[in-house]
GROMACS .gro file of C-alpha atoms in nm:
model
  280
    1MET     CA    1   0.735  -2.613  -1.277
    2ALA     CA    2   0.955  -2.339  -1.413
    3VAL     CA    3   1.178  -2.105  -1.202
    4VAL     CA    4   1.277  -1.804  -1.391
    5GLY     CA    5   1.625  -1.713  -1.282
    6GLY     CA    6   1.677  -2.074  -1.107
    7THR     CA    7   2.055  -2.139  -1.201
    8ARG     CA    8   2.194  -1.988  -0.868
    9GLY     CA    9   2.123  -1.853  -0.537
   10LEU     CA   10   1.760  -1.861  -0.395
   11GLY     CA   11   1.652  -1.998  -0.734
   12ARG     CA   12   1.889  -2.311  -0.744
   13GLU     CA   13   1.794  -2.353  -0.443
   14LEU     CA   14   1.390  -2.362  -0.508
   15VAL     CA   15   1.497  -2.590  -0.824
   16THR     CA   16   1.648  -2.827  -0.591
   17GLN     CA   17   1.374  -2.860  -0.353
   18GLY     CA   18   1.129  -2.881  -0.639
   19LEU     CA   19   1.283  -3.162  -0.761
   20ARG     CA   20   1.272  -3.340  -0.429
   21ARG     CA   21   0.936  -3.305  -0.444
   22GLY     CA   22   0.893  -3.480  -0.747
   23HIS     CA   23   0.869  -3.225  -1.009
   24ASP     CA   24   0.971  -3.162  -1.349
   25VAL     CA   25   1.197  -2.855  -1.346
   26VAL     CA   26   1.273  -2.617  -1.621
   27ALA     CA   27   1.517  -2.356  -1.516
   28TYR     CA   28   1.565  -2.037  -1.717
   29GLY     CA   29   1.893  -1.815  -1.663
   30ARG     CA   30   2.174  -1.642  -1.832
   31SER     CA   31   2.427  -1.905  -1.694
   32ALA     CA   32   2.193  -2.205  -1.776
   33ALA     CA   33   2.484  -2.291  -2.007
   34THR     CA   34   2.712  -2.385  -1.721
   35THR     CA   35   2.438  -2.625  -1.540
   36THR     CA   36   2.412  -2.947  -1.666
   37ALA     CA   37   2.156  -3.199  -1.587
   38ALA     CA   38   2.430  -3.408  -1.388
   39ASP     CA   39   2.399  -3.072  -1.129
   40ALA     CA   40   2.072  -3.207  -1.068
   41ALA     CA   41   2.123  -3.580  -0.991
   42PRO     CA   42   1.990  -3.801  -0.878
   43GLU     CA   43   1.672  -3.665  -1.055
   44GLN     CA   44   1.859  -3.569  -1.375
   45GLU     CA   45   1.571  -3.716  -1.621
   46ARG     CA   46   1.346  -3.463  -1.462
   47PHE     CA   47   1.584  -3.137  -1.501
   48ARG     CA   48   1.621  -2.934  -1.781
   49ALA     CA   49   1.814  -2.572  -1.800
   50ARG     CA   50   1.750  -2.343  -2.067
   51VAL     CA   51   1.947  -2.066  -2.188
   52LEU     CA   52   1.754  -1.702  -2.138
   53ASP     CA   53   1.899  -1.343  -2.136
   54LEU     CA   54   1.580  -1.163  -2.018
   55THR     CA   55   1.745  -0.831  -2.145
   56ASP     CA   56   1.709  -0.930  -2.472
   57PRO     CA   57   1.327  -0.873  -2.619
   58ALA     CA   58   1.388  -1.109  -2.896
   59ALA     CA   59   1.522  -1.408  -2.683
   60VAL     CA   60   1.227  -1.390  -2.442
   61ASP     CA   61   0.988  -1.393  -2.732
   62ALA     CA   62   1.196  -1.684  -2.878
   63ALA     CA   63   1.229  -1.860  -2.552
   64ASP     CA   64   1.112  -2.250  -2.520
   65LEU     CA   65   0.811  -2.327  -2.365
   66ASP     CA   66   0.732  -2.679  -2.470
   67GLY     CA   67   0.871  -2.818  -2.191
   68LEU     CA   68   0.584  -2.630  -2.010
   69ARG     CA   69   0.314  -2.784  -2.182
   70GLY     CA   70   0.154  -3.072  -2.014
   71PRO     CA   71  -0.079  -3.179  -1.695
   72GLY     CA   72  -0.116  -2.954  -1.441
   73PRO     CA   73  -0.036  -2.756  -1.237
   74LEU     CA   74   0.231  -2.535  -1.341
   75TYR     CA   75   0.444  -2.359  -1.081
   76LEU     CA   76   0.614  -2.066  -1.253
   77PHE     CA   77   0.851  -1.913  -1.011
   78TRP     CA   78   0.960  -1.552  -1.126
   79VAL     CA   79   1.321  -1.511  -0.895
   80ALA     CA   80   1.544  -1.373  -1.163
   81GLY     CA   81   1.725  -1.059  -1.039
   82ALA     CA   82   2.072  -0.865  -0.950
   83PHE     CA   83   2.127  -0.619  -0.716
   84LEU     CA   84   2.269  -0.244  -0.734
   85ARG     CA   85   2.360   0.012  -0.488
   86ARG     CA   86   2.422   0.359  -0.614
   87PRO     CA   87   2.294   0.696  -0.618
   88LEU     CA   88   2.063   0.758  -0.953
   89ALA     CA   89   2.334   1.044  -1.068
   90LEU     CA   90   2.586   0.822  -1.113
   91THR     CA   91   2.399   0.542  -1.253
   92ALA     CA   92   2.476   0.476  -1.654
   93PRO     CA   93   2.200   0.468  -1.864
   94GLN     CA   94   2.287   0.128  -1.960
   95GLU     CA   95   2.283   0.007  -1.588
   96ILE     CA   96   1.944   0.163  -1.580
   97ASP     CA   97   1.815  -0.027  -1.885
   98HIS     CA   98   2.037  -0.365  -1.830
   99LEU     CA   99   1.841  -0.380  -1.433
  100THR     CA  100   1.516  -0.301  -1.562
  101ALA     CA  101   1.498  -0.556  -1.849
  102LEU     CA  102   1.591  -0.820  -1.612
  103LEU     CA  103   1.401  -0.758  -1.312
  104TRP     CA  104   1.114  -0.632  -1.459
  105LEU     CA  105   1.040  -0.608  -1.842
  106GLY     CA  106   1.165  -0.923  -1.981
  107PRO     CA  107   1.005  -1.122  -1.695
  108VAL     CA  108   0.674  -0.922  -1.738
  109ARG     CA  109   0.719  -1.022  -2.148
  110LEU     CA  110   0.780  -1.358  -2.056
  111LEU     CA  111   0.504  -1.409  -1.843
  112ARG     CA  112   0.279  -1.225  -2.107
  113ARG     CA  113   0.348  -1.469  -2.352
  114LEU     CA  114   0.332  -1.752  -2.117
  115LEU     CA  115  -0.087  -1.626  -2.052
  116ALA     CA  116  -0.144  -1.563  -2.422
  117ASP     CA  117  -0.061  -1.912  -2.520
  118PRO     CA  118  -0.386  -2.112  -2.600
  119TRP     CA  119  -0.238  -2.409  -2.387
  120THR     CA  120  -0.230  -2.255  -2.099
  121SER     CA  121  -0.590  -2.203  -2.083
  122ALA     CA  122  -0.689  -2.554  -2.141
  123PRO     CA  123  -0.927  -2.684  -1.890
  124HIS     CA  124  -0.733  -2.837  -1.536
  125ARG     CA  125  -0.441  -2.637  -1.607
  126PRO     CA  126  -0.392  -2.427  -1.319
  127LEU     CA  127  -0.104  -2.180  -1.289
  128HIS     CA  128   0.064  -2.120  -0.982
  129LEU     CA  129   0.239  -1.826  -0.960
  130VAL     CA  130   0.488  -1.760  -0.719
  131THR     CA  131   0.679  -1.394  -0.743
  132VAL     CA  132   0.988  -1.348  -0.509
  133ALA     CA  133   0.990  -0.987  -0.493
  134SER     CA  134   1.200  -0.869  -0.165
  135SER     CA  135   1.174  -0.662   0.158
  136SER     CA  136   1.341  -0.399  -0.029
  137SER     CA  137   1.003  -0.343  -0.182
  138TRP     CA  138   0.901  -0.147   0.124
  139ARG     CA  139   1.234  -0.090   0.301
  140ALA     CA  140   1.382   0.259   0.291
  141ARG     CA  141   1.727   0.190   0.110
  142GLU     CA  142   2.017   0.399   0.119
  143GLU     CA  143   2.106   0.434  -0.265
  144GLN     CA  144   1.902   0.190  -0.375
  145SER     CA  145   1.623   0.356  -0.571
  146LEU     CA  146   1.613   0.188  -0.883
  147TYR     CA  147   1.665  -0.151  -0.708
  148CYS     CA  148   1.387  -0.091  -0.460
  149GLY     CA  149   1.143   0.097  -0.678
  150LEU     CA  150   1.207  -0.199  -0.966
  151LYS     CA  151   1.112  -0.468  -0.681
  152ALA     CA  152   0.795  -0.253  -0.566
  153ALA     CA  153   0.707  -0.262  -0.923
  154GLN     CA  154   0.703  -0.673  -0.915
  155ALA     CA  155   0.511  -0.673  -0.603
  156ALA     CA  156   0.228  -0.438  -0.747
  157PHE     CA  157   0.218  -0.596  -1.075
  158THR     CA  158   0.183  -0.916  -0.910
  159ARG     CA  159  -0.115  -0.808  -0.688
  160GLY     CA  160  -0.248  -0.613  -0.967
  161LEU     CA  161  -0.248  -0.956  -1.162
  162ALA     CA  162  -0.406  -1.198  -0.949
  163PRO     CA  163  -0.739  -1.084  -0.972
  164GLU     CA  164  -0.723  -1.104  -1.358
  165LEU     CA  165  -0.576  -1.453  -1.294
  166LEU     CA  166  -0.846  -1.578  -1.066
  167ALA     CA  167  -1.133  -1.453  -1.278
  168ALA     CA  168  -0.995  -1.665  -1.626
  169ASP     CA  169  -0.962  -1.994  -1.376
  170PRO     CA  170  -1.066  -2.015  -1.024
  171SER     CA  171  -0.816  -2.290  -0.984
  172HIS     CA  172  -0.509  -2.077  -1.050
  173ARG     CA  173  -0.313  -1.953  -0.717
  174VAL     CA  174  -0.062  -1.675  -0.674
  175THR     CA  175   0.236  -1.610  -0.369
  176LEU     CA  176   0.422  -1.291  -0.351
  177VAL     CA  177   0.703  -1.340  -0.108
  178HIS     CA  178   0.931  -1.064   0.002
  179PRO     CA  179   1.265  -1.234   0.170
  180GLY     CA  180   1.510  -1.044   0.352
  181ALA     CA  181   1.890  -1.072   0.267
  182MET     CA  182   2.042  -1.397   0.169
  183ALA     CA  183   2.366  -1.518   0.137
  184THR     CA  184   2.421  -1.547  -0.201
  185ALA     CA  185   2.765  -1.515  -0.355
  186GLY     CA  186   2.824  -1.193  -0.562
  187PHE     CA  187   2.487  -1.066  -0.485
  188HIS     CA  188   2.575  -0.832  -0.254
  189ASP     CA  189   2.921  -0.726  -0.379
  190ASP     CA  190   2.805  -0.383  -0.408
  191LEU     CA  191   2.743  -0.336  -0.050
  192ASP     CA  192   3.128  -0.416   0.063
  193LEU     CA  193   3.022  -0.628   0.320
  194THR     CA  194   3.287  -0.834   0.528
  195PRO     CA  195   3.276  -1.236   0.492
  196ALA     CA  196   3.109  -1.259   0.869
  197GLU     CA  197   2.849  -0.989   0.767
  198LEU     CA  198   2.762  -1.199   0.479
  199ALA     CA  199   2.733  -1.525   0.696
  200ALA     CA  200   2.529  -1.360   0.925
  201PHE     CA  201   2.221  -1.340   0.641
  202MET     CA  202   1.983  -1.615   0.589
  203ASP     CA  203   2.062  -1.927   0.411
  204PRO     CA  204   1.897  -1.951   0.026
  205ALA     CA  205   1.828  -2.331   0.088
  206ASP     CA  206   1.646  -2.222   0.431
  207VAL     CA  207   1.469  -1.912   0.237
  208ALA     CA  208   1.363  -2.204  -0.001
  209ALA     CA  209   1.208  -2.422   0.230
  210GLU     CA  210   0.978  -2.137   0.355
  211ILE     CA  211   0.887  -2.057  -0.001
  212TRP     CA  212   0.771  -2.400  -0.054
  213ARG     CA  213   0.602  -2.420   0.235
  214LEU     CA  214   0.381  -2.151   0.165
  215VAL     CA  215   0.325  -2.291  -0.192
  216ASP     CA  216   0.225  -2.648  -0.033
  217ARG     CA  217  -0.043  -2.451   0.164
  218PRO     CA  218  -0.390  -2.648   0.142
  219ALA     CA  219  -0.654  -2.556  -0.077
  220PRO     CA  220  -0.911  -2.326   0.030
  221THR     CA  221  -1.226  -2.479   0.205
  222ASP     CA  222  -1.441  -2.307   0.435
  223GLY     CA  223  -1.132  -2.086   0.566
  224PRO     CA  224  -0.968  -1.774   0.440
  225ASP     CA  225  -0.929  -1.740   0.096
  226GLN     CA  226  -0.580  -1.848   0.027
  227ARG     CA  227  -0.580  -1.815  -0.347
  228PHE     CA  228  -0.381  -1.504  -0.299
  229LEU     CA  229  -0.090  -1.516  -0.026
  230GLU     CA  230   0.140  -1.242   0.065
  231ALA     CA  231   0.391  -1.274   0.289
  232GLN     CA  232   0.725  -1.169   0.435
  233LEU     CA  233   1.044  -1.394   0.523
  234LEU     CA  234   1.281  -1.171   0.727
  235ARG     CA  235   1.591  -1.260   0.919
  236GLY     CA  236   1.471  -1.381   1.293
  237GLU     CA  237   1.722  -1.515   1.536
  238THR     CA  238   2.079  -1.660   1.456
  239ASP     CA  239   2.117  -2.022   1.453
  240PRO     CA  240   2.398  -2.070   1.691
  241ALA     CA  241   2.512  -2.374   1.497
  242THR     CA  242   2.514  -2.247   1.149
  243GLY     CA  243   2.571  -1.854   1.253
  244ARG     CA  244   2.299  -1.772   0.976
  245ALA     CA  245   1.966  -1.576   1.046
  246ALA     CA  246   1.651  -1.840   1.035
  247PRO     CA  247   1.363  -1.672   0.807
  248ARG     CA  248   1.100  -1.542   1.000
  249LEU     CA  249   0.743  -1.538   0.847
  250VAL     CA  250   0.531  -1.206   0.863
  251PRO     CA  251   0.222  -1.274   0.695
  252GLY     CA  252   0.046  -0.980   0.462
  253PRO     CA  253   0.208  -0.679   0.318
  254GLN     CA  254   0.396  -0.395   0.478
  255ALA     CA  255   0.353  -0.036   0.508
  256PRO     CA  256   0.626   0.151   0.305
  257GLU     CA  257   0.900   0.292   0.559
  258PRO     CA  258   0.952   0.681   0.544
  259PRO     CA  259   1.298   0.787   0.376
  260THR     CA  260   1.551   0.867   0.606
  261LEU     CA  261   1.643   1.234   0.520
  262PRO     CA  262   2.002   1.399   0.580
  263GLU     CA  263   1.955   1.673   0.851
  264ALA     CA  264   1.835   2.013   0.760
  265LEU     CA  265   2.064   2.263   0.615
  266PRO     CA  266   2.041   2.599   0.794
  267LEU     CA  267   1.786   2.851   0.597
  268PRO     CA  268   1.972   3.188   0.468
  269GLU     CA  269   1.853   3.491   0.631
  270ALA     CA  270   1.549   3.602   0.452
  271LEU     CA  271   1.607   3.895   0.213
  272PRO     CA  272   1.399   4.236   0.237
  273LEU     CA  273   1.151   4.254   0.015
  274PRO     CA  274   1.180   4.545  -0.248
  275GLU     CA  275   0.999   4.824  -0.202
  276PRO     CA  276   0.701   4.860  -0.444
  277ALA     CA  277   0.711   5.071  -0.754
  278ARG     CA  278   0.586   5.413  -0.712
  279THR     CA  279   0.356   5.553  -0.940
  280SER     CA  280   0.274   5.918  -1.019
   0.00000   0.00000   0.00000
Protein backbone atom coordinates (compact mmCIF):
# COMPACT_ATOMS: atom_id res chain seq x y z
CA MET A 1 0.00 0.00 0.00
CA ALA A 2 1.04 3.61 -0.49
CA VAL A 3 0.01 6.73 1.38
CA VAL A 4 0.52 10.09 -0.34
CA GLY A 5 0.88 12.35 2.67
CA GLY A 6 1.67 9.63 5.19
CA THR A 7 4.13 11.23 7.59
CA ARG A 8 1.84 12.97 10.10
CA GLY A 9 -1.72 13.24 11.31
CA LEU A 10 -4.31 11.06 9.61
CA GLY A 11 -1.86 9.82 6.98
CA ARG A 12 0.52 8.56 9.63
CA GLU A 13 -2.32 6.76 11.43
CA LEU A 14 -3.38 5.10 8.17
CA VAL A 15 0.22 3.92 7.74
CA THR A 16 0.39 2.58 11.29
CA GLN A 17 -2.88 0.68 10.99
CA GLY A 18 -1.94 -0.61 7.54
CA LEU A 19 1.23 -2.11 8.99
CA ARG A 20 -0.81 -3.76 11.74
CA ARG A 21 -2.96 -5.33 9.03
CA GLY A 22 0.14 -6.88 7.49
CA HIS A 23 0.60 -4.57 4.49
CA ASP A 24 3.92 -3.45 3.04
CA VAL A 25 3.74 0.35 3.26
CA VAL A 26 5.37 3.17 1.30
CA ALA A 27 4.74 6.62 2.81
CA TYR A 28 5.29 9.66 0.60
CA GLY A 29 5.63 13.11 2.15
CA ARG A 30 7.71 16.25 2.46
CA SER A 31 8.72 15.31 5.99
CA ALA A 32 9.58 11.70 5.13
CA ALA A 33 13.26 12.50 5.68
CA THR A 34 12.55 12.74 9.43
CA THR A 35 10.48 9.56 9.48
CA THR A 36 12.66 6.54 10.12
CA ALA A 37 11.94 2.86 9.94
CA ALA A 38 12.23 2.76 13.72
CA ASP A 39 9.04 4.81 13.91
CA ALA A 40 7.22 1.84 12.41
CA ALA A 41 8.59 -0.75 14.86
CA PRO A 42 8.00 -3.63 15.17
CA GLU A 43 7.00 -3.70 11.49
CA GLN A 44 9.99 -1.66 10.25
CA GLU A 45 10.99 -4.26 7.66
CA ARG A 46 7.69 -3.60 5.84
CA PHE A 47 7.87 0.21 6.00
CA ARG A 48 9.58 2.61 3.60
CA ALA A 49 9.50 6.41 3.68
CA ARG A 50 9.96 8.39 0.46
CA VAL A 51 10.58 12.13 0.32
CA LEU A 52 8.20 13.73 -2.19
CA ASP A 53 7.45 17.41 -2.68
CA LEU A 54 4.08 17.45 -4.43
CA THR A 55 4.53 21.13 -5.27
CA ASP A 56 7.50 20.29 -7.54
CA PRO A 57 6.39 18.72 -10.86
CA ALA A 58 9.91 17.41 -11.54
CA ALA A 59 9.95 15.67 -8.16
CA VAL A 60 6.56 14.08 -8.84
CA ASP A 61 7.73 12.84 -12.24
CA ALA A 62 10.87 11.35 -10.67
CA ALA A 63 9.20 9.81 -7.60
CA ASP A 64 10.29 6.26 -6.86
CA LEU A 65 7.41 3.90 -7.64
CA ASP A 66 9.42 0.69 -7.52
CA GLY A 67 8.19 -0.10 -4.03
CA LEU A 68 4.61 -0.25 -5.35
CA ARG A 69 5.32 -2.97 -7.90
CA GLY A 70 4.34 -6.45 -6.92
CA PRO A 71 1.32 -8.68 -6.42
CA GLY A 72 -1.91 -6.82 -5.74
CA PRO A 73 -4.05 -5.38 -4.55
CA LEU A 74 -2.45 -1.96 -4.32
CA TYR A 75 -4.08 0.36 -1.80
CA LEU A 76 -3.36 4.00 -2.68
CA PHE A 77 -4.40 6.57 -0.06
CA TRP A 78 -4.60 10.19 -1.27
CA VAL A 79 -4.30 12.11 1.99
CA ALA A 80 -1.80 14.94 1.42
CA GLY A 81 -3.05 18.33 2.43
CA ALA A 82 -2.64 21.60 4.24
CA PHE A 83 -5.17 24.05 5.61
CA LEU A 84 -5.60 27.73 4.83
CA ARG A 85 -8.12 30.21 6.13
CA ARG A 86 -7.76 33.60 4.49
CA PRO A 87 -9.90 35.87 2.30
CA LEU A 88 -8.90 35.30 -1.30
CA ALA A 89 -8.07 38.98 -1.77
CA LEU A 90 -5.48 38.68 1.03
CA THR A 91 -4.03 35.39 -0.21
CA ALA A 92 -0.64 35.77 -1.89
CA PRO A 93 -0.26 34.31 -5.41
CA GLN A 94 2.49 32.05 -4.06
CA GLU A 95 0.10 30.67 -1.45
CA ILE A 96 -2.48 29.92 -4.14
CA ASP A 97 0.09 28.10 -6.25
CA HIS A 98 1.45 26.16 -3.28
CA LEU A 99 -1.89 24.97 -1.94
CA THR A 100 -3.21 24.11 -5.41
CA ALA A 101 -0.11 22.05 -6.19
CA LEU A 102 -0.14 20.28 -2.82
CA LEU A 103 -3.83 19.41 -2.67
CA TRP A 104 -4.57 18.99 -6.37
CA LEU A 105 -1.99 19.24 -9.15
CA GLY A 106 0.75 17.14 -7.55
CA PRO A 107 -1.44 14.19 -6.49
CA VAL A 108 -3.28 14.14 -9.84
CA ARG A 109 0.04 14.18 -11.69
CA LEU A 110 1.35 11.33 -9.55
CA LEU A 111 -1.85 9.31 -10.01
CA ARG A 112 -1.75 9.80 -13.79
CA ARG A 113 1.81 8.53 -13.83
CA LEU A 114 0.85 5.52 -11.76
CA LEU A 115 -2.12 4.61 -13.97
CA ALA A 116 -0.07 5.06 -17.15
CA ASP A 117 2.65 2.68 -15.98
CA PRO A 118 2.28 -0.67 -17.80
CA TRP A 119 2.76 -2.73 -14.63
CA THR A 120 -0.45 -1.35 -13.13
CA SER A 121 -2.48 -2.91 -15.94
CA ALA A 122 -1.04 -6.38 -15.46
CA PRO A 123 -3.58 -9.13 -14.72
CA HIS A 124 -4.59 -9.57 -11.10
CA ARG A 125 -3.19 -6.20 -10.08
CA PRO A 126 -6.29 -4.49 -8.67
CA LEU A 127 -6.02 -0.92 -7.44
CA HIS A 128 -8.01 0.41 -4.51
CA LEU A 129 -7.94 4.21 -4.60
CA VAL A 130 -8.84 5.77 -1.25
CA THR A 131 -9.39 9.51 -1.56
CA VAL A 132 -9.51 11.37 1.74
CA ALA A 133 -11.28 14.62 0.90
CA SER A 134 -13.04 16.68 3.57
CA SER A 135 -16.44 17.75 4.78
CA SER A 136 -15.19 21.18 3.68
CA SER A 137 -15.86 19.99 0.10
CA TRP A 138 -19.55 20.69 0.75
CA ARG A 139 -19.60 22.82 3.92
CA ALA A 140 -20.00 26.59 3.64
CA ARG A 141 -16.82 27.75 5.39
CA GLU A 142 -15.99 31.36 6.14
CA GLU A 143 -12.83 32.70 4.45
CA GLN A 144 -11.85 29.25 3.16
CA SER A 145 -12.86 29.47 -0.50
CA LEU A 146 -9.53 28.19 -1.85
CA TYR A 147 -9.26 25.25 0.54
CA CYS A 148 -12.92 24.26 0.14
CA GLY A 149 -12.73 24.60 -3.64
CA LEU A 150 -9.69 22.34 -3.87
CA LYS A 151 -11.31 19.72 -1.65
CA ALA A 152 -14.47 19.85 -3.79
CA ALA A 153 -12.30 19.38 -6.90
CA GLN A 154 -10.62 16.37 -5.27
CA ALA A 155 -14.00 14.77 -4.59
CA ALA A 156 -15.44 15.53 -8.05
CA PHE A 157 -12.28 14.21 -9.70
CA THR A 158 -12.54 10.94 -7.78
CA ARG A 159 -16.18 10.49 -8.74
CA GLY A 160 -15.28 11.12 -12.38
CA LEU A 161 -12.28 8.79 -12.30
CA ALA A 162 -14.16 5.85 -10.76
CA PRO A 163 -15.93 4.79 -14.02
CA GLU A 164 -12.60 4.93 -15.87
CA LEU A 165 -10.93 2.65 -13.33
CA LEU A 166 -13.80 0.17 -13.19
CA ALA A 167 -14.05 0.05 -16.99
CA ALA A 168 -10.33 -0.73 -17.18
CA ASP A 169 -10.58 -3.49 -14.57
CA PRO A 170 -13.75 -4.51 -12.70
CA SER A 171 -11.61 -5.62 -9.75
CA HIS A 172 -10.55 -2.04 -9.03
CA ARG A 173 -12.16 -0.25 -6.09
CA VAL A 174 -12.65 3.41 -5.17
CA THR A 175 -13.44 4.79 -1.71
CA LEU A 176 -14.14 8.50 -1.23
CA VAL A 177 -14.22 9.67 2.38
CA HIS A 178 -15.02 13.12 3.76
CA PRO A 179 -13.77 13.44 7.36
CA GLY A 180 -14.66 16.32 9.63
CA ALA A 181 -12.17 18.19 11.78
CA MET A 182 -9.42 16.19 13.47
CA ALA A 183 -7.02 17.12 16.26
CA THR A 184 -3.87 17.20 14.14
CA ALA A 185 -1.10 19.33 15.62
CA GLY A 186 -0.46 22.46 13.58
CA PHE A 187 -3.10 21.76 10.91
CA HIS A 188 -5.71 24.25 12.12
CA ASP A 189 -3.38 27.00 13.33
CA ASP A 190 -5.18 29.54 11.12
CA LEU A 191 -8.35 29.08 13.19
CA ASP A 192 -6.74 30.28 16.46
CA LEU A 193 -8.44 27.53 18.43
CA THR A 194 -7.98 27.13 22.16
CA PRO A 195 -6.45 23.83 23.35
CA ALA A 196 -9.87 22.80 24.67
CA GLU A 197 -11.54 23.49 21.29
CA LEU A 198 -8.88 21.51 19.43
CA ALA A 199 -9.09 18.64 21.92
CA ALA A 200 -12.81 18.28 21.15
CA PHE A 201 -12.04 17.40 17.53
CA MET A 202 -11.86 13.78 16.39
CA ASP A 203 -8.77 11.69 17.05
CA PRO A 204 -6.96 10.88 13.74
CA ALA A 205 -6.46 7.30 15.00
CA ASP A 206 -10.23 6.85 15.36
CA VAL A 207 -10.86 8.29 11.90
CA ALA A 208 -8.17 6.06 10.39
CA ALA A 209 -9.80 3.01 11.94
CA GLU A 210 -13.16 3.97 10.41
CA ILE A 211 -11.56 4.53 6.99
CA TRP A 212 -9.90 1.13 7.12
CA ARG A 213 -13.25 -0.42 8.06
CA LEU A 214 -14.74 1.07 4.89
CA VAL A 215 -11.75 -0.01 2.80
CA ASP A 216 -11.98 -3.59 4.14
CA ARG A 217 -15.66 -3.91 3.17
CA PRO A 218 -16.55 -7.27 1.62
CA ALA A 219 -16.33 -7.67 -2.13
CA PRO A 220 -19.71 -7.12 -3.82
CA THR A 221 -21.71 -10.30 -4.42
CA ASP A 222 -25.47 -10.21 -4.75
CA GLY A 223 -25.84 -7.01 -2.75
CA PRO A 224 -25.37 -3.36 -3.73
CA ASP A 225 -22.40 -2.63 -5.97
CA GLN A 226 -19.83 -1.18 -3.58
CA ARG A 227 -16.92 -0.98 -5.99
CA PHE A 228 -17.38 2.77 -5.52
CA LEU A 229 -18.28 3.95 -2.03
CA GLU A 230 -18.63 7.51 -0.73
CA ALA A 231 -19.14 8.33 2.93
CA GLN A 232 -18.85 11.10 5.51
CA LEU A 233 -17.05 10.76 8.85
CA LEU A 234 -18.44 13.64 10.87
CA ARG A 235 -18.10 14.58 14.49
CA GLY A 236 -20.47 12.57 16.66
CA GLU A 237 -20.97 12.41 20.40
CA THR A 238 -18.08 13.26 22.70
CA ASP A 239 -16.44 10.38 24.50
CA PRO A 240 -16.50 11.32 28.20
CA ALA A 241 -13.31 9.32 28.81
CA THR A 242 -11.19 11.10 26.19
CA GLY A 243 -13.08 14.34 25.61
CA ARG A 244 -12.84 13.78 21.85
CA ALA A 245 -15.70 13.49 19.40
CA ALA A 246 -16.26 10.00 18.02
CA PRO A 247 -16.52 9.66 14.21
CA ARG A 248 -20.11 9.38 12.97
CA LEU A 249 -20.58 7.54 9.69
CA VAL A 250 -23.00 9.09 7.19
CA PRO A 251 -23.15 7.05 3.96
CA GLY A 252 -23.29 8.76 0.58
CA PRO A 253 -22.53 12.26 -0.69
CA GLN A 254 -23.81 15.46 0.87
CA ALA A 255 -25.49 18.31 -0.94
CA PRO A 256 -23.47 21.55 -0.81
CA GLU A 257 -24.52 23.99 1.87
CA PRO A 258 -25.62 27.44 0.71
CA PRO A 259 -23.30 30.24 1.81
CA THR A 260 -24.19 32.42 4.75
CA LEU A 261 -24.45 35.89 3.25
CA PRO A 262 -23.89 39.13 5.14
CA GLU A 263 -26.89 41.25 5.89
CA ALA A 264 -28.00 43.25 2.89
CA LEU A 265 -27.16 46.93 2.96
CA PRO A 266 -30.03 49.37 2.46
CA LEU A 267 -30.41 50.35 -1.14
CA PRO A 268 -29.92 54.03 -2.00
CA GLU A 269 -32.99 56.01 -2.92
CA ALA A 270 -33.82 55.62 -6.58
CA LEU A 271 -32.58 58.49 -8.68
CA PRO A 272 -35.05 60.07 -11.09
CA LEU A 273 -34.59 59.01 -14.68
CA PRO A 274 -33.46 61.76 -17.02
CA GLU A 275 -36.09 63.36 -19.18
CA PRO A 276 -36.11 62.04 -22.74
CA ALA A 277 -34.41 64.30 -25.23
CA ARG A 278 -36.81 66.49 -27.16
CA THR A 279 -36.62 66.62 -30.90
CA SER A 280 -37.92 69.51 -32.91
